Coordinates of C-alpha atoms in Angstrom, one line a residue:
M1 CA 0.0 0.0 0.0
L2 CA 2.8 2.4 0.9
E3 CA 4.6 1.7 -2.3
I4 CA 1.5 2.5 -4.4
L5 CA 0.8 5.7 -2.4
S6 CA 4.4 6.8 -2.9
K7 CA 3.6 7.1 -6.6
T8 CA 0.9 9.6 -5.8
K9 CA 0.5 12.9 -3.9
L10 CA -1.7 11.2 -1.2
C11 CA 0.8 11.8 1.5
Q12 CA -1.8 11.9 4.3
G13 CA -3.0 8.5 3.3
A14 CA 0.5 7.2 3.4
K15 CA 1.0 8.7 6.9
R16 CA -2.2 7.0 8.1
V17 CA -1.0 3.6 6.8
L18 CA 2.3 4.0 8.6
R19 CA 0.5 4.9 11.9
L20 CA -1.8 1.9 11.4
M21 CA 1.2 -0.4 11.1
A22 CA 2.7 1.0 14.3
R23 CA -0.6 0.5 16.2
R24 CA -0.9 -3.1 15.0
G25 CA 2.6 -3.8 16.1
I26 CA 3.8 -4.5 12.5
E27 CA 7.5 -3.9 12.2
C28 CA 8.3 -0.9 9.9
Q29 CA 11.3 -1.3 7.7
P30 CA 13.3 1.8 6.5
E31 CA 11.7 1.4 3.0
A32 CA 8.3 2.1 4.5
F33 CA 9.5 5.5 5.8
G34 CA 11.1 6.1 2.4
Y35 CA 7.8 5.6 0.6
L36 CA 6.2 8.2 2.9
M37 CA 9.0 10.6 2.2
V38 CA 8.6 10.2 -1.5
S39 CA 4.8 10.8 -1.2
Y40 CA 5.4 14.0 0.7
S41 CA 7.9 15.0 -1.9
R42 CA 5.4 14.5 -4.8
A43 CA 2.9 16.6 -2.9
G44 CA 5.5 19.4 -2.8
N45 CA 5.8 19.2 1.0
L46 CA 9.5 19.1 1.5
R47 CA 9.5 20.0 5.2
N48 CA 7.3 17.1 6.2
A49 CA 9.3 14.8 3.8
M50 CA 12.4 15.5 5.8
K51 CA 10.6 15.2 9.1
V52 CA 10.1 11.6 8.3
L53 CA 13.7 11.0 9.3
T54 CA 12.9 12.2 12.8
L55 CA 9.8 10.0 12.8
M56 CA 11.9 7.1 11.9
Q57 CA 14.4 7.8 14.8
K58 CA 11.5 7.9 17.3
A59 CA 10.3 4.5 16.0
G60 CA 13.8 3.1 16.7
V61 CA 14.5 2.3 13.0
E62 CA 18.1 2.8 11.9
L63 CA 19.0 4.9 8.9
N64 CA 20.3 2.9 5.9
L65 CA 21.8 3.7 2.5
G66 CA 18.5 3.3 0.7
L67 CA 16.7 5.9 2.9
C68 CA 19.7 8.3 2.6
N69 CA 19.4 8.0 -1.2
T70 CA 15.7 8.7 -1.0
A71 CA 16.4 11.8 1.1
I72 CA 19.0 13.1 -1.3
H73 CA 16.7 12.4 -4.2
V74 CA 13.8 14.3 -2.5
L75 CA 16.1 17.3 -1.8
V76 CA 17.4 17.4 -5.4
M77 CA 13.9 17.2 -6.9
A78 CA 12.9 20.2 -4.6
N79 CA 15.9 22.2 -6.0
K80 CA 17.7 22.1 -2.6
L81 CA 21.1 21.0 -3.9
E82 CA 23.0 22.7 -1.1
K83 CA 21.0 20.8 1.5
A84 CA 21.4 17.6 -0.5
L85 CA 25.2 18.1 -0.4
R86 CA 25.2 18.7 3.4
F87 CA 23.2 15.5 3.9
F88 CA 25.7 13.7 1.7
E89 CA 28.5 14.8 4.0
R90 CA 26.6 13.9 7.2
M91 CA 25.7 10.4 6.0
Q92 CA 29.4 9.6 5.5
I93 CA 30.2 11.0 9.0
V94 CA 27.8 8.4 10.6
G95 CA 29.4 5.7 8.5
I96 CA 27.0 5.2 5.6
I97 CA 29.1 4.8 2.4
P98 CA 27.5 6.3 -0.7
N99 CA 26.9 4.2 -3.8
V100 CA 26.5 5.0 -7.5
V101 CA 22.8 5.8 -6.9
T102 CA 23.8 8.5 -4.4
Y103 CA 26.3 10.1 -6.8
N104 CA 23.8 9.9 -9.7
C105 CA 21.3 11.9 -7.6
L106 CA 23.8 14.6 -7.0
I107 CA 24.9 14.6 -10.6
K108 CA 21.3 15.2 -11.6
G109 CA 21.1 18.0 -9.0
Y110 CA 24.1 19.7 -10.5
C111 CA 22.7 19.5 -14.0
N112 CA 19.4 20.9 -12.8
V113 CA 21.1 24.1 -11.7
N114 CA 23.4 24.2 -14.8
Q115 CA 26.6 23.4 -12.8
V116 CA 27.7 20.8 -15.3
E117 CA 31.4 21.3 -14.4
N118 CA 30.7 20.1 -10.8
A119 CA 28.7 17.1 -12.2
L120 CA 31.8 16.1 -14.3
Q121 CA 34.0 16.6 -11.3
L122 CA 31.8 14.3 -9.3
I123 CA 32.2 11.5 -12.0
S124 CA 36.0 12.0 -11.7
D125 CA 35.8 11.8 -7.9
M126 CA 33.7 8.6 -7.9
S127 CA 36.6 6.4 -9.1
S128 CA 38.8 7.5 -6.2
K129 CA 36.0 6.6 -3.7
N130 CA 35.8 3.0 -5.0
C131 CA 32.5 3.7 -6.7
S132 CA 32.6 3.4 -10.5
P133 CA 30.2 5.6 -12.4
D134 CA 27.6 3.7 -14.5
K135 CA 25.9 4.6 -17.7
V136 CA 23.2 6.5 -15.9
S137 CA 25.9 8.9 -14.5
F138 CA 27.1 9.7 -18.0
Y139 CA 23.6 9.8 -19.6
T140 CA 22.5 12.4 -17.1
I141 CA 25.2 14.8 -18.1
M142 CA 24.7 13.9 -21.8
S143 CA 21.1 14.8 -21.5
F144 CA 22.1 18.2 -20.2
F145 CA 24.5 18.7 -23.2
C146 CA 21.8 17.6 -25.6
K147 CA 19.3 20.2 -24.3
E148 CA 22.0 22.8 -24.8
K149 CA 22.8 21.4 -28.3
Q150 CA 26.5 20.8 -27.2
V151 CA 27.1 17.9 -29.5
K152 CA 30.9 18.1 -29.2
E153 CA 30.7 17.8 -25.4
V154 CA 28.4 14.8 -25.8
R155 CA 31.0 13.1 -28.0
D156 CA 33.9 13.9 -25.6
L157 CA 31.9 12.4 -22.8
M158 CA 31.2 9.3 -24.8
E159 CA 35.0 8.9 -25.3
K160 CA 35.6 9.5 -21.6
M161 CA 32.9 6.8 -20.8
V162 CA 34.9 4.3 -22.9
K163 CA 38.4 5.2 -21.8
E164 CA 38.0 5.8 -18.1
S165 CA 35.1 3.6 -17.2
N166 CA 35.2 0.9 -19.8
L167 CA 31.6 1.5 -20.6
F168 CA 30.8 1.2 -24.4
P169 CA 28.0 3.0 -26.1
D170 CA 25.1 0.6 -26.9
M171 CA 21.7 0.7 -28.3
V172 CA 20.3 2.4 -25.2
T173 CA 23.0 5.1 -25.4
Y174 CA 22.1 6.0 -28.9
D175 CA 18.3 5.8 -28.3
T176 CA 18.7 8.1 -25.3
L177 CA 20.7 10.7 -27.3
I178 CA 18.3 10.5 -30.3
H179 CA 15.2 11.0 -28.2
I180 CA 16.6 13.8 -26.0
L181 CA 17.9 15.8 -29.0
S182 CA 14.7 15.3 -30.9
K183 CA 12.6 16.3 -27.9
H184 CA 14.5 19.6 -27.7
G185 CA 14.2 20.4 -31.4
H186 CA 17.7 19.4 -32.5
A187 CA 16.7 17.1 -35.3
D188 CA 19.9 17.4 -37.4
E189 CA 22.1 16.4 -34.5
A190 CA 19.7 13.5 -33.6
L191 CA 20.0 12.3 -37.2
E192 CA 23.8 12.3 -37.0
F193 CA 23.7 10.0 -34.0
L194 CA 21.1 7.7 -35.8
Q195 CA 23.4 7.4 -38.8
E196 CA 26.4 6.8 -36.5
A197 CA 24.5 4.1 -34.6
E198 CA 23.5 2.3 -37.8
A199 CA 27.1 2.5 -39.1
R200 CA 28.1 0.7 -35.9
G201 CA 25.6 -2.1 -36.6
F202 CA 22.8 -1.0 -34.3
Q203 CA 19.3 -1.0 -35.6
I204 CA 17.3 2.0 -34.5
D205 CA 13.6 1.1 -34.3
K206 CA 10.6 3.1 -35.7
V207 CA 10.2 4.9 -32.4
G208 CA 13.7 6.5 -32.7
H209 CA 13.0 7.4 -36.4
S210 CA 9.6 8.8 -35.4
A211 CA 11.2 11.1 -32.8
I212 CA 13.4 12.7 -35.5
V213 CA 10.4 13.0 -37.8
H214 CA 8.4 14.8 -35.1
A215 CA 11.3 17.2 -34.5
Y216 CA 11.6 18.1 -38.2
C217 CA 7.9 18.6 -38.5
K218 CA 7.9 21.0 -35.5
Q219 CA 10.7 22.9 -37.3
G220 CA 8.7 23.0 -40.5
K221 CA 11.4 21.0 -42.4
M222 CA 8.9 18.8 -44.2
D223 CA 11.3 17.6 -47.0
E224 CA 13.6 16.2 -44.3
A225 CA 10.8 14.6 -42.5
K226 CA 9.4 13.1 -45.6
G227 CA 12.9 11.9 -46.6
I228 CA 13.2 10.0 -43.3
V229 CA 9.8 8.3 -43.8
S230 CA 11.0 7.1 -47.3
E231 CA 14.3 6.0 -45.8
M232 CA 12.4 4.0 -43.2
L233 CA 10.4 2.2 -45.9
S234 CA 13.5 1.3 -47.8
K235 CA 15.1 -0.2 -44.6
G236 CA 12.0 -2.3 -43.9
C237 CA 11.4 -0.3 -40.8
N238 CA 7.8 0.6 -41.7
P239 CA 6.5 3.8 -40.2
D240 CA 3.5 3.5 -37.9
V241 CA 0.4 5.6 -37.7
V242 CA 2.1 8.0 -35.2
T243 CA 4.9 8.7 -37.6
Y244 CA 2.6 9.4 -40.5
T245 CA 0.3 11.5 -38.4
A246 CA 3.2 13.7 -37.4
V247 CA 4.0 14.3 -41.1
V248 CA 0.3 15.1 -41.8
D249 CA 0.3 17.6 -39.0
G250 CA 3.6 19.1 -40.1
F251 CA 2.3 19.7 -43.7
C252 CA -0.9 21.3 -42.3
R253 CA 1.2 23.6 -40.0
V254 CA 3.1 24.9 -43.0
G255 CA -0.1 25.3 -45.1
K256 CA 0.6 22.4 -47.5
L257 CA -2.8 20.9 -47.3
E258 CA -2.6 18.9 -50.6
Q259 CA 0.6 17.3 -49.4
A260 CA -1.1 16.4 -46.1
K261 CA -4.0 14.7 -48.0
K262 CA -1.5 12.8 -50.2
M263 CA 0.2 11.6 -47.1
L264 CA -3.1 10.1 -45.8
Q265 CA -3.4 8.2 -49.1
H266 CA 0.2 7.2 -48.9
M267 CA -0.6 5.6 -45.5
Y268 CA -3.3 3.4 -47.0
K269 CA -0.9 2.3 -49.8
H270 CA 1.6 1.1 -47.3
G271 CA -1.0 -0.8 -45.2
C272 CA -1.2 1.8 -42.4
K273 CA -4.7 2.9 -41.7
P274 CA -5.1 6.5 -40.6
N275 CA -6.8 6.9 -37.2
T276 CA -8.9 9.6 -35.5
V277 CA -5.8 11.5 -34.6
S278 CA -4.6 11.5 -38.2
Y279 CA -7.9 12.9 -39.5
T280 CA -8.1 15.4 -36.7
A281 CA -4.7 16.7 -37.6
L282 CA -5.9 17.2 -41.2
L283 CA -9.2 18.8 -40.2
T284 CA -7.4 21.2 -37.8
G285 CA -5.1 22.2 -40.6
L286 CA -8.0 22.8 -42.9
C287 CA -9.7 25.0 -40.3
R288 CA -6.4 26.8 -39.6
N289 CA -6.1 27.7 -43.3
G290 CA -9.6 29.0 -43.8
S291 CA -11.1 25.8 -45.2
S292 CA -13.6 25.0 -42.4
L293 CA -16.4 24.0 -44.7
Q294 CA -14.2 21.4 -46.3
A295 CA -13.3 20.1 -42.8
R296 CA -17.1 20.0 -42.1
E297 CA -17.7 17.9 -45.2
M298 CA -15.0 15.5 -44.1
L299 CA -16.5 15.3 -40.6
T300 CA -19.9 14.4 -42.2
S301 CA -18.4 11.7 -44.3
S302 CA -16.4 10.1 -41.5
E303 CA -18.6 7.0 -41.3
E304 CA -18.0 6.3 -45.0
E305 CA -14.3 6.6 -44.4
F306 CA -14.5 4.2 -41.4
W307 CA -13.1 6.6 -38.8
T308 CA -14.8 8.0 -35.7
P309 CA -14.4 11.7 -34.8
N310 CA -13.7 12.5 -31.1
A311 CA -14.4 15.5 -28.9
I312 CA -11.1 17.2 -30.1
T313 CA -12.1 16.7 -33.8
Y314 CA -15.5 18.3 -33.3
S315 CA -14.0 21.1 -31.3
A316 CA -11.4 21.9 -34.0
V317 CA -14.1 22.1 -36.7
M318 CA -16.4 24.2 -34.5
H319 CA -13.6 26.7 -33.7
G320 CA -12.7 26.9 -37.4
L321 CA -16.3 27.7 -38.5
R322 CA -16.7 30.2 -35.7
K323 CA -13.5 32.1 -36.7
E324 CA -14.7 32.3 -40.3
G325 CA -18.1 33.7 -39.1
K326 CA -20.1 30.6 -40.1
L327 CA -21.9 30.6 -36.8
S328 CA -24.9 28.6 -38.0
E329 CA -22.7 25.7 -39.1
A330 CA -20.7 26.0 -35.9
C331 CA -23.8 25.6 -33.8
D332 CA -24.8 22.5 -35.9
V333 CA -21.4 21.0 -35.2
V334 CA -21.9 21.5 -31.5
K335 CA -25.4 19.9 -31.7
E336 CA -24.0 16.9 -33.6
M337 CA -21.1 16.7 -31.1
I338 CA -23.6 16.5 -28.2
S339 CA -25.7 13.9 -30.0
K340 CA -22.5 11.7 -30.3
G341 CA -22.0 11.9 -26.5
F342 CA -19.3 14.6 -26.6
F343 CA -20.0 17.7 -24.5
P344 CA -18.5 21.1 -25.3
N345 CA -16.8 22.7 -22.4
P346 CA -17.9 26.1 -21.0
V347 CA -15.1 27.9 -22.8
E348 CA -16.3 26.6 -26.2
I349 CA -19.9 27.3 -25.4
N350 CA -18.9 30.9 -24.5
L351 CA -17.1 31.5 -27.7
I352 CA -20.2 30.5 -29.7
I353 CA -22.4 32.7 -27.6
E354 CA -20.0 35.6 -27.8
S355 CA -19.7 35.4 -31.6
L356 CA -23.5 35.2 -32.0
C357 CA -23.9 38.2 -29.7
Q358 CA -21.3 40.2 -31.7
E359 CA -23.3 39.6 -34.9
G360 CA -26.5 40.7 -33.1
K361 CA -28.1 37.2 -33.3
M362 CA -29.4 37.4 -29.7
N363 CA -32.3 34.9 -30.2
D364 CA -29.9 32.4 -31.8
A365 CA -27.5 32.9 -28.9
K366 CA -30.2 32.3 -26.3
R367 CA -31.6 29.3 -28.1
F368 CA -28.1 27.8 -28.3
L369 CA -27.6 28.3 -24.5
E370 CA -31.0 26.7 -23.8
E371 CA -30.1 23.7 -25.9
C372 CA -26.8 23.2 -24.1
L373 CA -28.6 23.4 -20.8
N374 CA -31.2 20.9 -21.9
K375 CA -28.6 18.4 -23.1
G376 CA -26.7 18.5 -19.8
C377 CA -23.7 20.5 -20.9
A378 CA -21.5 22.1 -18.3
V379 CA -23.0 25.6 -18.7
N380 CA -21.6 28.1 -16.1
V381 CA -22.2 31.6 -14.9
V382 CA -19.8 33.1 -17.5
N383 CA -22.0 31.7 -20.3
F384 CA -25.1 33.4 -18.9
T385 CA -23.1 36.6 -18.2
T386 CA -21.9 36.7 -21.8
L387 CA -25.5 36.5 -23.1
I388 CA -26.7 39.1 -20.6
H389 CA -23.9 41.4 -21.6
G390 CA -24.9 40.9 -25.3
Y391 CA -28.5 41.9 -24.4
C392 CA -27.2 45.0 -22.5
Q393 CA -25.1 46.0 -25.5
K394 CA -28.3 45.9 -27.6
D395 CA -30.2 47.9 -24.9
N396 CA -32.6 45.0 -24.5
L397 CA -32.7 45.3 -20.7
E398 CA -35.9 43.4 -20.2
A399 CA -34.4 40.3 -21.8
A400 CA -31.2 40.8 -19.7
L401 CA -33.2 41.1 -16.4
S402 CA -35.4 38.1 -17.4
L403 CA -32.2 36.0 -18.0
L404 CA -30.9 37.1 -14.6
D405 CA -34.0 35.5 -13.1
D406 CA -33.5 32.4 -15.3
M407 CA -30.1 31.9 -13.8
Y408 CA -31.5 31.3 -10.4
L409 CA -34.1 28.8 -11.8
S410 CA -31.2 26.9 -13.5
N411 CA -29.2 27.0 -10.2
K412 CA -26.5 29.2 -11.8
H413 CA -26.0 32.0 -9.3
P414 CA -24.9 35.3 -10.9
D415 CA -21.7 36.8 -9.7
A416 CA -20.5 40.5 -9.3
V417 CA -19.6 40.6 -13.0
T418 CA -23.1 39.6 -14.1
Y419 CA -24.7 42.3 -11.9
T420 CA -22.2 44.9 -13.0
A421 CA -23.1 44.4 -16.6
I422 CA -26.8 45.1 -16.0
I423 CA -26.1 47.9 -13.5
D424 CA -24.0 49.7 -16.2
A425 CA -26.8 49.2 -18.8
L426 CA -29.5 50.5 -16.5
G427 CA -27.4 53.6 -15.7
K428 CA -26.6 54.2 -19.3
N429 CA -30.4 54.2 -20.0
G430 CA -31.1 56.6 -17.2
R431 CA -32.8 54.0 -15.0
I432 CA -30.6 54.9 -12.0
E433 CA -33.1 53.9 -9.3
E434 CA -33.3 50.4 -10.7
A435 CA -29.5 50.3 -10.9
T436 CA -29.4 51.3 -7.2
D437 CA -31.9 48.5 -6.3
L438 CA -29.8 45.9 -8.2
T439 CA -26.6 47.1 -6.5
M440 CA -28.2 46.7 -3.1
K441 CA -29.6 43.2 -4.1
M442 CA -26.0 42.2 -5.1
L443 CA -24.7 43.4 -1.7
K444 CA -27.4 41.5 0.2
K445 CA -26.5 38.3 -1.6
G446 CA -23.0 38.7 -0.1
L447 CA -21.3 39.4 -3.5
L448 CA -18.4 41.7 -3.2
P449 CA -18.2 44.6 -5.7
T450 CA -15.2 44.5 -8.0
P451 CA -13.1 47.5 -9.2
V452 CA -15.2 47.4 -12.4
T453 CA -18.3 47.7 -10.3
Y454 CA -17.0 50.8 -8.6
R455 CA -15.9 52.4 -11.8
T456 CA -19.3 51.6 -13.4
V457 CA -21.4 53.0 -10.6
I458 CA -19.3 56.1 -10.2
H459 CA -19.3 56.9 -13.9
R460 CA -23.1 56.5 -14.3
Y461 CA -24.1 58.4 -11.1
C462 CA -21.7 61.3 -11.9
Q463 CA -22.9 61.4 -15.4
M464 CA -26.5 61.8 -14.1
G465 CA -25.3 64.4 -11.5
K466 CA -26.6 62.3 -8.6
V467 CA -23.6 62.8 -6.3
E468 CA -25.5 62.5 -3.0
D469 CA -27.1 59.3 -4.0
L470 CA -23.7 58.0 -5.1
L471 CA -22.1 58.8 -1.8
K472 CA -24.8 56.9 0.1
L473 CA -24.4 53.9 -2.2
L474 CA -20.6 54.0 -1.9
E475 CA -20.8 53.9 1.9
K476 CA -22.7 50.7 1.7
M477 CA -20.4 49.2 -1.0
L478 CA -17.3 50.2 1.0
S479 CA -18.7 48.5 4.1
R480 CA -18.5 45.2 2.2
Q481 CA -15.4 45.7 0.1
N482 CA -12.8 48.4 0.7
C483 CA -11.7 50.4 -2.4
K484 CA -9.0 52.9 -1.4
T485 CA -9.4 54.9 -4.6
A486 CA -13.3 55.1 -4.7
Y487 CA -13.5 58.8 -3.7
N488 CA -10.5 59.6 -5.9
Q489 CA -12.4 58.1 -8.9
V490 CA -15.5 60.2 -7.9
I491 CA -13.5 63.5 -7.9
E492 CA -11.7 62.6 -11.2
K493 CA -15.0 61.7 -12.8
L494 CA -16.7 64.9 -11.6
C495 CA -13.8 66.9 -13.0
S496 CA -14.2 65.2 -16.3
F497 CA -17.9 66.2 -16.3
G498 CA -17.1 69.7 -15.2
S499 CA -18.8 69.5 -11.7
L500 CA -15.9 71.1 -9.9
Q501 CA -17.8 72.4 -6.8
E502 CA -19.1 68.9 -6.1
A503 CA -15.6 67.6 -6.6
D504 CA -14.2 70.2 -4.2
K505 CA -16.6 69.1 -1.5
L506 CA -15.1 65.6 -1.5
L507 CA -11.5 66.7 -1.4
S508 CA -11.3 66.4 2.4
R509 CA -12.2 62.7 2.2
V510 CA -9.4 62.0 -0.3
L511 CA -6.8 64.0 1.7
K512 CA -7.2 61.8 4.7
T513 CA -4.7 59.3 3.4
A514 CA -2.4 61.7 1.5
S515 CA -1.1 59.0 -0.9
R516 CA 0.3 59.3 -4.4
N517 CA -3.1 58.6 -5.8
D518 CA -4.5 61.5 -3.8
A519 CA -1.8 63.8 -5.2
N520 CA -2.8 62.8 -8.7
T521 CA -6.5 63.4 -8.0
C522 CA -5.7 66.8 -6.4
N523 CA -3.6 67.8 -9.5
M524 CA -6.5 66.9 -11.7
L525 CA -8.9 69.1 -9.8
L526 CA -6.3 71.9 -9.8
E527 CA -5.9 71.6 -13.5
S528 CA -9.7 71.6 -14.0
Y529 CA -10.0 74.8 -12.0
L530 CA -7.2 76.4 -14.2
S531 CA -8.9 75.3 -17.4
K532 CA -12.2 76.9 -16.1
G533 CA -10.4 80.2 -15.4
M534 CA -10.6 79.9 -11.6
P535 CA -7.0 80.3 -10.4
L536 CA -8.0 81.2 -6.8
S537 CA -9.9 77.9 -6.4
A538 CA -6.9 76.1 -7.8
Y539 CA -4.6 77.9 -5.4
K540 CA -6.8 76.7 -2.5
V541 CA -6.4 73.2 -3.7
A542 CA -2.6 73.6 -3.8
C543 CA -2.6 75.0 -0.3
R544 CA -4.6 72.0 1.0
M545 CA -2.1 69.7 -0.6
F546 CA 0.8 71.4 1.1
N547 CA -1.0 71.1 4.4
R548 CA -1.1 67.3 3.9
N549 CA 2.6 67.2 2.8
L550 CA 1.6 66.6 -0.8
I551 CA 3.6 68.5 -3.5
P552 CA 1.5 69.9 -6.4
N553 CA 2.7 69.3 -9.9
L554 CA 5.5 71.8 -10.7
K555 CA 4.3 72.6 -14.3
L556 CA 0.7 73.1 -13.1
S557 CA 2.0 75.3 -10.2
D558 CA 4.0 77.3 -12.7
K559 CA 0.9 78.0 -14.8
L560 CA -1.1 78.8 -11.6
S561 CA 1.5 81.2 -10.4
K562 CA 1.6 83.1 -13.7
R563 CA -2.2 83.2 -13.8
L564 CA -2.4 84.6 -10.2
M565 CA 0.2 87.3 -11.1
S566 CA -1.8 88.2 -14.2
E567 CA -4.9 88.7 -12.1
G568 CA -3.2 90.8 -9.5
K569 CA -3.0 88.1 -6.9
S570 CA 0.7 88.5 -6.2
A571 CA 0.5 87.7 -2.5
E572 CA -1.0 84.3 -3.4
A573 CA 1.6 83.7 -6.1
D574 CA 4.4 84.6 -3.7
N575 CA 3.0 82.3 -1.0
L576 CA 2.8 79.5 -3.5
M577 CA 6.6 79.9 -4.2
L578 CA 7.3 80.1 -0.5
R579 CA 5.5 76.8 0.2
F580 CA 7.6 75.1 -2.4
V581 CA 10.9 76.4 -0.9
E582 CA 9.7 75.4 2.6
R583 CA 9.3 71.8 1.4
G584 CA 12.8 71.8 0.0
H585 CA 11.7 72.1 -3.6
L586 CA 12.7 74.8 -6.1
S587 CA 9.9 77.2 -6.9
P588 CA 8.0 76.6 -10.2
Q589 CA 9.7 79.7 -11.8
C590 CA 13.2 78.4 -10.9
E591 CA 12.3 75.0 -12.3

C-alpha cells in the first residue's frame, strides 16, 4: 500500500497507513518510511518529507543507505542542492558509504542548476571513492548537453565513458541521445547519431526514427521529415500511424494541405490505416487555413471513411467555422457533437455565444444556450453573463433582467460581473433607481463589488449628477469591500464632467490618506480649475495639498503662479513659491 501511495500525492493517506502499522505492532522497515518521504515530496511538502527521518528515529529504526538516497533524491527534486550536499557529507560521517545511486542523484542535481562542471568533477571523484560511475551517470550529463545542443561535449563524454570507465555506447545510449535531441528540437544532430548508430551495426527502431520526424515537423522542415519516412520504408522499418500523423500535422502547419492529403493516401498504400488523430490533424489544418467548410464535409463523411471523430475533432471544426463567421454551421457541429455523446466545455460554449452576440443574433445565442442546458452540458455563470452582456449592448434590458431570473431557476448563481453588466446598462439608459436597487440586491446576496463595479457605478451616477445618491451607495459598498481609490475616482469623474464644486466638497475625504493617488487626484482638480479660469480655487487646492505634505505638480503650479500674477493676486503667487521652498523644492519659476 505504501509503495502504491508513494507514486501519488496522497501523503496523508501514506502517513495514516504507517501509523496503522505501528498500532498493529507491524515492524516498519526503513523502506516504509522512504515511501512516505517520496509521497510528501510528490505533494511538494519538503518540510514534512524531511521530518520523516525524525519520525523514523523515534520509532527506533536505523538509517540505511536506501533511505539516505531517498532523502538526497527528495532534496534534489525540490531544487535544494546545497541541503542535499550537506546531507551527503553527514551520512558519511555516521558511517554510511554512498553508492552509485547517491552520486547519480547529486549529478542530476548539479545538472538541474546548470553546474555541469561540478557534475563532471563528481564523476571523476567517484573512481577514487571505489565507486565506479555507471551509464546513468554519463547519460544524465549527456542529457544536459543535448538540451543545450552541445554535441561536441556529448562526443567527448562518450569517449571518456569508454576510456576511463570501460563503458561502451550501446543501443540504449544512442536511443537516449536521439530522443533527447529530438525532444528539444535538435533534429539534425539527432539524425547524425542515428546514422552513426547504424554505421556501428545498431538497428534503431521506428520509435527512434519517429522522434526525429516529429522534430523536423515541428521545425517546418517537411522535406527532411518526408525523406526519413521514405528511408524507413527502404530499410524495412515501416512507419507506424504515429509517424505518418506527425507528417500530416507538419504539412498542415506549413499550409501544404494537398501534401497532407496525399500523405493520408500514402498511408493506405503502405498498409497503415489513418486513425482519428490523423484525420483530426488534417481537419485542424484545414480550419487553420480557412477551409472549415471542407473540414465540415470530411466530418460528415467520417462514417463512410470508417473513422470516428472524437471531442477534439468536433472542437477543432467548431472553432474553425466560428472564426470564419459561419456561426450557424458551428452551432450545428456542437449539436452533432452533443448527439454523439461529446459535450463542449464552458469555454467553447462561451465562444459561440460571444460570436452570435457580436453579430446581433441574440435569439440564436439564447436558443443555443438553452439547448446546451437541456442536453446537460457544463453551462456556467460566465456563459449566462456573456449572453446578458450581449442583451445589454443591444439595450434590451428586459431580456437581460429576465435572463438574470432564469439563472436562479437553473441553479446558476450570478456573480458580481453579471450584476455589474446590468447595473451599467441601467445607468446608461437613465434607470438609475433600478441600478441602485440591483446594486443593493447584489450586496445583500453577499457578493463583493469588483473594481469594475466601482468604476461603473461612479461613472453612471456622476454622469447623471446624482452625487448625493452616489455617496450613500458608496458607503454601503465600501462597508462590504474596501476600495481605497473610490473617492479619488469620484473626484476625477466629476472633474471630467465639469462638476468642480461637487468635486471640491469631496476633497477632504481624499486627503485623509495623503497618498500618491490622492496627489494625482488633487492635481486633476487643480488643472480643472485652471482650465475653467478659476485660479484662486486652484490655489486653495494647492494649499490644502501642502497642508497634507503633498507636493503639487510643478508645471501646473508654474501655470497657476503666472495666472495669479496676471490677475493681480501677487500675494498668493508669492505664498505658493514660498510653500515650495519650505518643502525643499525649487519654486516653479526656478524650475
